[in-house]
Short mmCIF file of C-alpha atoms in Angstrom, two decimals:
data_model
loop_
_atom_site.label_atom_id
_atom_site.label_comp_id
_atom_site.label_asym_id
_atom_site.label_seq_id
_atom_site.Cartn_x
_atom_site.Cartn_y
_atom_site.Cartn_z
CA MET V 1 88.86 132.15 66.65
CA THR V 2 87.84 129.66 63.98
CA SER V 3 90.06 128.08 61.39
CA VAL V 4 89.54 129.78 58.10
CA ALA V 5 90.61 129.34 54.51
CA LEU V 6 91.14 132.62 52.73
CA TYR V 7 92.53 133.77 49.46
CA THR V 8 93.70 137.35 49.47
CA VAL V 9 92.20 139.45 46.72
CA ASN V 10 93.15 142.84 45.36
CA ASN V 11 90.93 145.89 45.18
CA THR V 12 89.88 145.06 41.65
CA VAL V 13 88.35 141.81 42.76
CA ARG V 14 86.63 143.46 45.71
CA SER V 15 84.83 145.74 43.29
CA VAL V 16 83.94 142.88 40.98
CA ALA V 17 82.58 140.95 43.96
CA THR V 18 79.55 143.23 43.89
CA LEU V 19 78.48 141.33 40.78
CA CYS V 20 78.27 138.09 42.72
CA LYS V 21 75.04 136.62 43.96
CA VAL V 22 74.03 133.46 45.76
CA TYR V 23 71.81 131.12 43.82
CA ARG V 24 69.42 128.94 45.78
CA SER V 25 69.34 125.36 44.67
CA ALA V 26 66.26 123.30 44.03
CA HIS V 27 66.48 122.13 47.62
CA GLY V 28 66.29 125.65 48.97
CA THR V 29 69.90 125.78 50.18
CA ALA V 30 72.40 128.40 49.16
CA GLY V 31 74.46 127.27 46.22
CA PHE V 32 78.01 128.25 45.56
CA HIS V 33 78.75 131.84 44.55
CA SER V 34 79.11 132.29 40.81
CA PHE V 35 81.21 135.16 39.57
CA LEU V 36 79.77 136.59 36.35
CA CYS V 37 82.58 138.62 34.86
CA SER V 38 81.35 139.85 31.49
CA ASN V 39 83.93 139.43 28.72
CA SER V 40 86.58 138.59 31.32
CA LYS V 41 88.52 135.69 32.73
CA ARG V 42 90.00 135.65 36.18
CA ALA V 43 93.55 134.43 36.51
CA PHE V 44 95.22 133.56 39.78
CA LEU V 45 98.63 135.20 39.92
CA PRO V 46 101.61 134.84 42.25
CA GLY V 47 100.98 136.61 45.53
CA GLY V 48 97.43 135.34 45.84
CA LYS V 49 95.80 138.09 43.75
CA TRP V 50 93.34 137.89 40.89
CA SER V 51 93.67 139.64 37.54
CA PHE V 52 91.34 139.81 34.55
CA ILE V 53 91.93 138.61 31.01
CA ARG V 54 89.68 139.50 28.13
CA THR V 55 87.82 136.63 26.52
CA GLY V 56 84.52 135.80 24.95
CA THR V 57 81.32 135.36 26.93
CA ARG V 58 79.28 132.21 27.23
CA PRO V 59 75.70 131.79 28.35
CA MET V 60 74.81 130.45 31.76
CA SER V 61 72.58 127.46 32.26
CA HIS V 62 70.80 125.69 35.08
CA THR V 63 71.73 122.11 35.90
CA SER V 64 69.46 119.32 37.06
CA GLN V 65 70.73 119.87 40.58
CA GLY V 66 69.62 123.50 40.50
CA TRP V 67 73.11 124.99 40.44
CA ILE V 68 74.12 127.81 38.11
CA SER V 69 76.75 126.73 35.61
CA PHE V 70 78.99 129.24 33.83
CA LYS V 71 81.18 128.04 31.00
CA GLY V 72 83.92 130.60 30.68
CA TYR V 73 83.14 131.96 34.14
CA PHE V 74 84.09 131.02 37.63
CA LYS V 75 82.88 129.55 40.84
CA ALA V 76 83.63 130.35 44.41
CA PHE V 77 82.47 128.25 47.26
CA LEU V 78 82.35 128.24 51.01
CA ALA V 79 84.61 125.85 52.87
CA ALA V 80 85.76 125.42 56.45
CA GLY V 81 83.17 127.90 57.64
CA ALA V 82 84.83 130.77 55.76
CA VAL V 83 85.38 131.87 52.19
CA ALA V 84 87.73 129.73 50.11
CA VAL V 85 87.85 131.09 46.60
CA ILE V 86 88.84 128.56 43.97
CA GLY V 87 89.31 129.97 40.49
CA GLU V 88 88.62 127.93 37.41
CA LEU V 89 89.93 129.28 34.12
CA ALA V 90 87.83 128.29 31.13
CA ARG V 91 88.86 128.32 27.51
CA GLY V 92 86.28 127.18 25.04
CA GLY V 93 84.34 125.43 27.76
CA ALA V 94 87.36 123.47 29.07
CA ILE V 95 88.71 124.23 32.51
CA TYR V 96 92.32 125.25 33.03
CA PHE V 97 93.54 125.18 36.60
CA PRO V 98 95.87 127.75 38.17
CA ARG V 99 99.40 126.57 38.73
CA ALA V 100 99.86 124.52 41.84
CA GLU V 101 102.40 126.77 43.50
CA MET V 102 99.38 128.87 44.53
CA ALA V 103 97.00 126.01 45.21
CA SER V 104 98.00 125.38 48.79
CA LYS V 105 98.38 129.05 49.74
CA ILE V 106 95.28 129.09 51.84
CA SER V 107 96.19 131.11 54.88
CA LYS V 108 94.85 129.25 57.84
CA VAL V 109 94.66 130.61 61.34
CA GLU V 110 97.81 129.36 62.99
CA GLU V 111 97.27 126.10 64.82
CA GLY V 112 97.42 126.70 68.53
CA GLU V 113 96.06 130.25 68.39
CA GLY V 114 92.75 131.03 69.95
CA ASP V 115 90.73 129.39 72.64
CA THR V 116 90.40 125.59 72.51
CA ARG V 117 86.68 125.73 73.22
CA GLU V 118 86.10 128.26 70.45
CA ARG V 119 87.95 126.10 67.97
CA CYS V 120 85.90 123.08 69.02
CA LYS V 121 82.69 124.93 68.14
CA THR V 122 83.61 124.72 64.45
CA PHE V 123 83.90 120.91 64.49
CA MET V 124 81.31 118.46 63.20
CA SER V 125 81.08 117.10 66.76
CA PRO V 126 82.78 117.68 70.11
CA PRO V 127 86.25 116.09 69.99
CA VAL V 128 86.82 112.53 71.15
CA THR V 129 88.96 113.64 74.09
CA ASP V 130 87.23 115.72 76.76
CA ILE V 131 87.73 119.42 76.11
CA LYS V 132 89.02 120.00 79.64
CA VAL V 133 91.75 117.43 79.03
CA LEU V 134 92.62 119.09 75.72
CA GLU V 135 92.90 122.46 77.47
CA GLU V 136 95.16 121.01 80.16
CA THR V 137 97.42 119.28 77.62
CA LYS V 138 97.25 121.82 74.80
CA ASP V 139 101.01 121.63 74.12
CA ALA V 140 101.10 117.84 73.85
CA MET V 141 101.49 116.50 70.32
CA SER V 142 98.53 114.16 70.77
CA THR V 143 96.30 117.15 71.62
CA ARG V 144 97.59 119.28 68.76
CA MET V 145 97.09 116.45 66.29
CA GLU V 146 93.57 115.72 67.52
CA MET V 147 92.62 119.37 67.07
CA ALA V 148 94.17 119.40 63.58
CA ILE V 149 92.34 116.31 62.38
CA MET V 150 89.04 117.57 63.79
CA GLU V 151 89.51 120.79 61.80
CA THR V 152 90.37 118.84 58.65
CA GLN V 153 87.22 116.75 59.04
CA ALA V 154 85.04 119.82 59.50
CA SER V 155 86.49 121.81 56.60
CA PHE V 156 86.20 118.94 54.13
CA CYS V 157 82.68 117.95 55.21
CA LYS V 158 81.42 121.52 54.89
CA ALA V 159 82.97 121.88 51.43
CA LEU V 160 81.31 118.65 50.28
CA GLU V 161 77.94 119.67 51.73
CA GLU V 162 78.19 122.94 49.85
CA VAL V 163 78.61 121.29 46.47
CA ASP V 164 76.21 118.39 47.08
CA GLY V 165 73.39 120.15 48.93
CA GLY V 166 73.15 117.19 51.30
CA THR V 167 74.07 116.82 54.94
CA PHE V 168 76.48 114.50 56.69
CA LYS V 169 75.18 112.18 59.37
CA VAL V 170 77.46 112.34 62.39
CA HIS V 171 78.02 109.26 64.55
CA ARG V 172 80.13 109.26 67.72
CA TRP V 173 81.47 105.94 68.89
CA SER V 174 83.67 104.73 71.72
CA ARG V 175 85.68 101.63 72.54
CA LYS V 176 85.96 100.20 76.03
CA GLU V 177 89.72 99.72 75.59
CA GLY V 178 90.17 103.49 75.24
CA GLY V 179 89.18 106.33 72.97
CA GLY V 180 86.70 106.38 70.14
CA GLY V 181 85.86 108.30 67.02
CA ILE V 182 83.54 110.45 64.95
CA SER V 183 82.20 109.15 61.65
CA CYS V 184 80.62 111.57 59.18
CA VAL V 185 78.85 109.89 56.28
CA MET V 186 76.71 111.26 53.46
CA GLN V 187 74.99 108.57 51.41
CA ASP V 188 72.85 108.80 48.26
CA GLY V 189 73.47 112.52 47.89
CA ASN V 190 72.92 114.63 44.80
CA ILE V 191 76.56 114.40 43.69
CA PHE V 192 78.12 111.82 45.98
CA GLU V 193 76.89 108.26 46.16
CA LYS V 194 78.86 107.78 49.36
CA ALA V 195 81.13 110.22 51.17
CA GLY V 196 82.80 109.41 54.46
CA VAL V 197 85.14 111.47 56.62
CA ASN V 198 86.24 109.75 59.82
CA VAL V 199 88.24 110.76 62.86
CA SER V 200 89.52 108.20 65.34
CA VAL V 201 91.45 108.71 68.56
CA VAL V 202 92.20 105.38 70.22
CA SER V 203 94.50 104.11 72.95
CA GLY V 204 95.25 100.93 74.83
CA TYR V 205 97.70 98.09 74.26
CA LEU V 206 98.92 96.88 70.90
CA THR V 207 97.81 93.40 69.98
CA GLU V 208 100.53 90.96 68.96
CA GLU V 209 99.23 91.01 65.39
CA ALA V 210 99.45 94.82 65.20
CA ALA V 211 102.92 94.80 66.76
CA LYS V 212 104.01 92.14 64.25
CA GLN V 213 102.89 94.36 61.36
CA MET V 214 104.92 97.26 62.74
CA ARG V 215 108.03 95.15 63.35
CA SER V 216 107.80 93.95 59.74
CA ARG V 217 108.32 97.60 58.73
CA GLY V 218 111.52 97.81 60.81
CA LYS V 219 110.12 99.07 64.10
CA VAL V 220 112.04 97.95 67.19
CA LEU V 221 109.38 97.71 69.90
CA LYS V 222 110.29 96.74 73.45
CA GLY V 223 107.27 96.18 75.62
CA LYS V 224 107.01 95.64 79.35
CA ASP V 225 105.70 92.21 80.26
CA GLY V 226 104.73 91.82 76.63
CA LYS V 227 102.58 94.93 76.66
CA LEU V 228 102.96 98.00 74.48
CA PRO V 229 100.80 101.00 75.45
CA PHE V 230 99.88 103.10 72.44
CA CYS V 231 97.76 105.99 71.27
CA ALA V 232 96.83 106.55 67.65
CA MET V 233 94.75 109.16 65.92
CA GLY V 234 93.93 110.14 62.39
CA VAL V 235 91.48 111.51 59.88
CA SER V 236 90.57 109.49 56.82
CA SER V 237 88.17 110.03 53.96
CA VAL V 238 86.96 108.30 50.82
CA ILE V 239 84.55 109.99 48.41
CA HIS V 240 82.65 107.98 45.78
CA PRO V 241 80.79 110.29 43.34
CA LYS V 242 77.84 109.20 41.22
CA ASN V 243 79.17 110.68 37.98
CA PRO V 244 81.98 108.54 36.49
CA HIS V 245 83.70 111.71 35.28
CA ILE V 246 84.21 112.91 38.86
CA PRO V 247 87.10 110.95 40.41
CA THR V 248 87.12 109.15 43.72
CA VAL V 249 89.47 110.74 46.25
CA HIS V 250 91.04 109.33 49.39
CA PHE V 251 93.15 110.91 52.10
CA ASN V 252 94.44 109.87 55.48
CA TYR V 253 96.66 111.67 57.98
CA ARG V 254 97.62 110.01 61.25
CA TYR V 255 99.87 110.07 64.31
CA PHE V 256 101.09 107.09 66.31
CA GLU V 257 102.76 107.00 69.72
CA ILE V 258 104.06 103.95 71.61
CA GLU V 259 105.44 103.82 75.15
CA GLU V 260 108.26 101.34 75.60
CA ALA V 261 109.38 99.41 78.66
CA ASP V 262 111.76 102.15 79.88
CA GLY V 263 109.05 104.83 79.62
CA SER V 264 110.44 106.40 76.44
CA LYS V 265 108.11 107.01 73.51
CA GLN V 266 108.38 106.21 69.85
CA TRP V 267 106.29 108.40 67.57
CA TRP V 268 105.70 108.76 63.86
CA PHE V 269 103.33 110.29 61.35
CA GLY V 270 101.84 108.83 58.20
CA GLY V 271 99.37 109.73 55.53
CA GLY V 272 98.75 110.87 52.01
CA THR V 273 96.18 111.90 49.43
CA ASP V 274 95.47 110.05 46.19
CA LEU V 275 93.06 110.28 43.25
CA THR V 276 91.23 107.44 41.51
CA PRO V 277 89.59 108.61 38.28
CA VAL V 278 87.53 106.37 36.03
CA TYR V 279 88.76 108.23 32.95
CA ILE V 280 91.99 110.12 32.37
CA ASP V 281 91.81 113.92 32.36
CA LEU V 282 95.29 115.39 32.00
CA GLU V 283 94.34 118.77 33.46
CA ASP V 284 92.72 117.19 36.49
CA ALA V 285 95.81 115.06 37.10
CA ALA V 286 98.18 118.01 36.74
CA HIS V 287 96.10 120.18 39.07
CA PHE V 288 95.87 117.46 41.70
CA HIS V 289 99.57 116.62 41.67
CA ASN V 290 100.70 120.25 41.47
CA THR V 291 98.65 121.11 44.54
CA LEU V 292 100.25 118.31 46.52
CA LYS V 293 103.70 119.20 45.23
CA SER V 294 103.26 122.77 46.38
CA ALA V 295 102.48 121.61 49.91
CA CYS V 296 105.47 119.26 49.91
CA ASP V 297 107.91 121.81 48.50
CA LYS V 298 107.30 124.19 51.40
CA HIS V 299 109.02 121.64 53.63
CA ASN V 300 111.40 119.55 51.53
CA PRO V 301 111.93 119.50 47.74
CA ASN V 302 112.45 115.74 47.88
CA TYR V 303 109.12 115.02 49.55
CA TYR V 304 106.95 115.13 46.44
CA PRO V 305 109.05 112.91 44.14
CA ASP V 306 109.78 110.47 46.97
CA PHE V 307 106.22 110.30 48.28
CA LYS V 308 104.71 110.21 44.79
CA LYS V 309 106.78 107.12 44.00
CA TRP V 310 105.87 105.63 47.37
CA CYS V 311 102.19 106.24 46.58
CA ASP V 312 102.43 104.46 43.22
CA ASN V 313 104.10 101.51 44.91
CA TYR V 314 101.76 101.39 47.89
CA PHE V 315 98.46 101.59 45.98
CA TYR V 316 99.46 98.72 43.73
CA ILE V 317 97.08 95.80 43.29
CA ARG V 318 99.63 93.04 42.91
CA HIS V 319 97.25 90.31 41.84
CA ARG V 320 95.95 92.59 39.05
CA GLY V 321 99.26 94.14 38.03
CA GLU V 322 97.83 97.67 38.16
CA THR V 323 97.65 100.65 40.49
CA ARG V 324 94.41 101.64 42.18
CA GLY V 325 94.41 105.12 40.64
CA ILE V 326 96.76 107.85 39.41
CA GLY V 327 98.40 108.30 42.79
CA GLY V 328 99.31 111.41 44.72
CA ILE V 329 101.52 111.19 47.78
CA PHE V 330 101.92 108.57 50.49
CA PHE V 331 104.30 108.32 53.43
CA ASP V 332 104.53 106.35 56.66
CA ASP V 333 106.79 106.05 59.72
CA LEU V 334 107.89 109.66 59.21
CA ASP V 335 109.82 110.76 62.32
CA SER V 336 112.48 113.17 61.08
CA PRO V 337 113.89 115.79 61.04
CA ASN V 338 111.93 116.47 64.24
CA GLN V 339 108.41 116.19 65.61
CA GLU V 340 107.48 119.83 65.07
CA GLU V 341 108.58 119.92 61.45
CA VAL V 342 106.84 116.66 60.57
CA PHE V 343 103.65 117.87 62.25
CA ASN V 344 103.76 121.10 60.25
CA PHE V 345 104.27 119.12 57.06
CA VAL V 346 101.28 116.91 57.83
CA LYS V 347 99.14 120.00 58.47
CA SER V 348 100.21 121.49 55.13
CA CYS V 349 99.14 118.31 53.35
CA ALA V 350 95.83 118.14 55.19
CA GLU V 351 95.06 121.74 54.21
CA THR V 352 95.26 120.80 50.51
CA VAL V 353 92.38 118.32 50.50
CA VAL V 354 89.80 120.97 49.60
CA PRO V 355 91.77 122.89 46.94
CA CYS V 356 93.17 119.77 45.27
CA TYR V 357 89.78 118.04 44.89
CA LEU V 358 86.85 120.47 44.92
CA PRO V 359 87.80 122.32 41.70
CA ILE V 360 87.78 118.97 39.89
CA VAL V 361 84.32 118.19 41.29
CA TYR V 362 82.92 121.55 40.19
CA LYS V 363 84.47 121.16 36.75
CA HIS V 364 82.62 117.90 36.05
CA LEU V 365 79.31 118.58 37.82
CA ASN V 366 77.37 118.79 34.57
CA ASP V 367 79.20 116.13 32.55
CA SER V 368 76.84 113.67 30.90
CA PHE V 369 77.66 109.96 30.89
CA THR V 370 76.48 106.79 29.20
CA PRO V 371 75.40 103.46 30.73
CA GLU V 372 78.64 101.97 29.40
CA GLU V 373 80.68 104.60 31.24
CA LYS V 374 78.75 103.86 34.41
CA ASP V 375 79.50 100.14 33.99
CA TRP V 376 83.21 100.90 33.67
CA GLN V 377 83.01 102.94 36.87
CA GLN V 378 81.53 99.90 38.61
CA VAL V 379 84.38 97.68 37.37
CA ARG V 380 86.98 100.14 38.63
CA ARG V 381 85.23 100.31 41.98
CA GLY V 382 85.62 96.56 42.20
CA ARG V 383 89.39 97.05 41.98
CA TYR V 384 89.13 99.68 44.71
CA VAL V 385 87.41 97.17 46.99
CA GLU V 386 90.05 94.53 46.24
CA PHE V 387 92.90 96.80 47.28
CA ASN V 388 91.22 98.01 50.46
CA LEU V 389 90.33 94.56 51.73
CA VAL V 390 93.53 92.77 50.70
CA TYR V 391 96.36 95.30 51.08
CA ASP V 392 95.40 98.48 52.94
CA ARG V 393 97.37 98.92 56.19
CA GLY V 394 94.68 101.01 57.85
CA VAL V 395 92.01 98.40 57.25
CA LYS V 396 94.31 95.65 58.51
CA PHE V 397 95.24 97.59 61.65
CA GLY V 398 91.61 98.47 62.34
CA LEU V 399 90.41 94.92 61.97
CA ALA V 400 93.25 93.73 64.24
CA THR V 401 92.49 96.27 66.98
CA PRO V 402 89.98 95.13 69.60
CA GLY V 403 86.95 97.37 69.98
CA SER V 404 87.33 99.02 66.58
CA ARG V 405 84.16 100.19 64.85
CA ILE V 406 83.77 97.96 61.79
CA GLU V 407 81.30 100.33 60.09
CA SER V 408 83.91 103.09 60.19
CA ILE V 409 86.70 100.83 58.94
CA LEU V 410 84.65 99.66 55.97
CA MET V 411 83.29 103.14 55.26
CA SER V 412 85.79 103.35 52.41
CA LEU V 413 83.89 100.77 50.36
CA PRO V 414 81.48 102.07 47.68
CA LEU V 415 77.75 101.40 47.78
CA THR V 416 77.95 99.50 44.50
CA ALA V 417 80.68 97.75 42.52
CA ARG V 418 80.95 95.20 39.74
CA TRP V 419 83.09 92.18 38.90
CA GLU V 420 83.00 90.89 35.34
CA TYR V 421 84.68 87.64 34.42
CA MET V 422 87.81 88.16 32.27
CA HIS V 423 86.95 91.80 31.65
CA GLU V 424 89.27 93.63 29.26
CA PRO V 425 88.33 96.89 27.46
CA ASP V 426 88.54 97.10 23.68
CA LYS V 427 91.80 98.46 22.28
CA GLY V 428 91.85 102.16 21.50
CA THR V 429 88.97 103.02 23.84
CA LYS V 430 89.07 105.51 26.72
CA GLU V 431 88.81 102.58 29.08
CA ALA V 432 91.87 100.91 27.52
CA LYS V 433 93.86 104.14 27.85
CA MET V 434 92.91 104.36 31.52
CA LEU V 435 94.03 100.80 32.10
CA GLU V 436 97.34 101.42 30.34
CA VAL V 437 98.13 104.27 32.75
CA LEU V 438 97.23 102.11 35.74
CA ARG V 439 99.57 99.38 34.52
CA ASN V 440 102.36 101.83 33.74
CA PRO V 441 102.26 104.85 36.13
CA ILE V 442 103.52 108.11 34.65
CA GLU V 443 104.77 111.47 35.90
CA TRP V 444 101.92 114.00 35.75
CA ILE V 445 103.94 117.17 36.29
#
């Protein structure tokens, strides 16, 4: 049984679905489904059902990528190997997103159901750990987390391939100290300049430098003969679009386990999802944050406000006095209330990466941009590089871990970036407004 993402629809929508057709792009691949609902809008209502609202019609047009664009209409696209329907409400050509309490209600086949081998067939690559071992240890948290991150990688890659028309290159790698990973990268695509979605499952002994980093965060680690056996796994992604009106997105969800001298284990989860736009779009920001809030609220009403603040503080470029983007959620060292609940929370967050980002991508597919806007995108990418190389914990841990794959660690860096001496945008410009928000983070919802 494969993992699927489904929105339930009522009988009305099933009848309207007969109006849908698949448009083939200029590259000969199937484009996303476009719903042509004459004189109607589709609204997503509580309970996961669609309704129709009367509105004016707008003509359809073909884009340079060969997609069909409907202003005032809607798009549905395939993700995770099944149908994930994302509604976009248009008013006068501007997109209005459904409220976030519905955004994460993608009913996914319950983790743990179905045959392990069948689930593995939906992945971008066979898992890092041998399937026989996964079958024998299916109840272990390390196995369950590895299966979850493999599914997250596959669902996100397939959603990105659908919108871009390109294909991810898949690279398997291993480290002699234990474990390995799977790197999926799409470069110079139609929409994405560079898109990377990595899975790593590594084990061995913590280096003193890595242990020092963890102790600095309050971890009490007691090794045997100075050694600390560990296993760590996670999925991480950074997407750099070509169009400056499509934001960069990053997410990372991980699990860490350390065996101490007495044989007991310390474990914790970490992760988050954050958005880095080049220009402020209030609707995009509200949609993104509402989607994450919905996932958090299913587990703890304090998670979103706490982890949103943590995200603003974490993705702060101290030497610039500004945040990297408009935030999202971030958490680390999460080990309560219990392992099962934290794992379920992490899965809920991971399941939002498609619905919180792909509607924003589709919304801006046809946005035009100027050379000046492209230059500003390059300057902001420079800030992105600065944060990742100077402050990011994942990069630091990877570089400090023997046998790590450097190409995968630095996958987060864009193909191109720009540093201008003493750059400061003119007052009153869109660029100045963006910078003001980065220097003074705000509440988006």
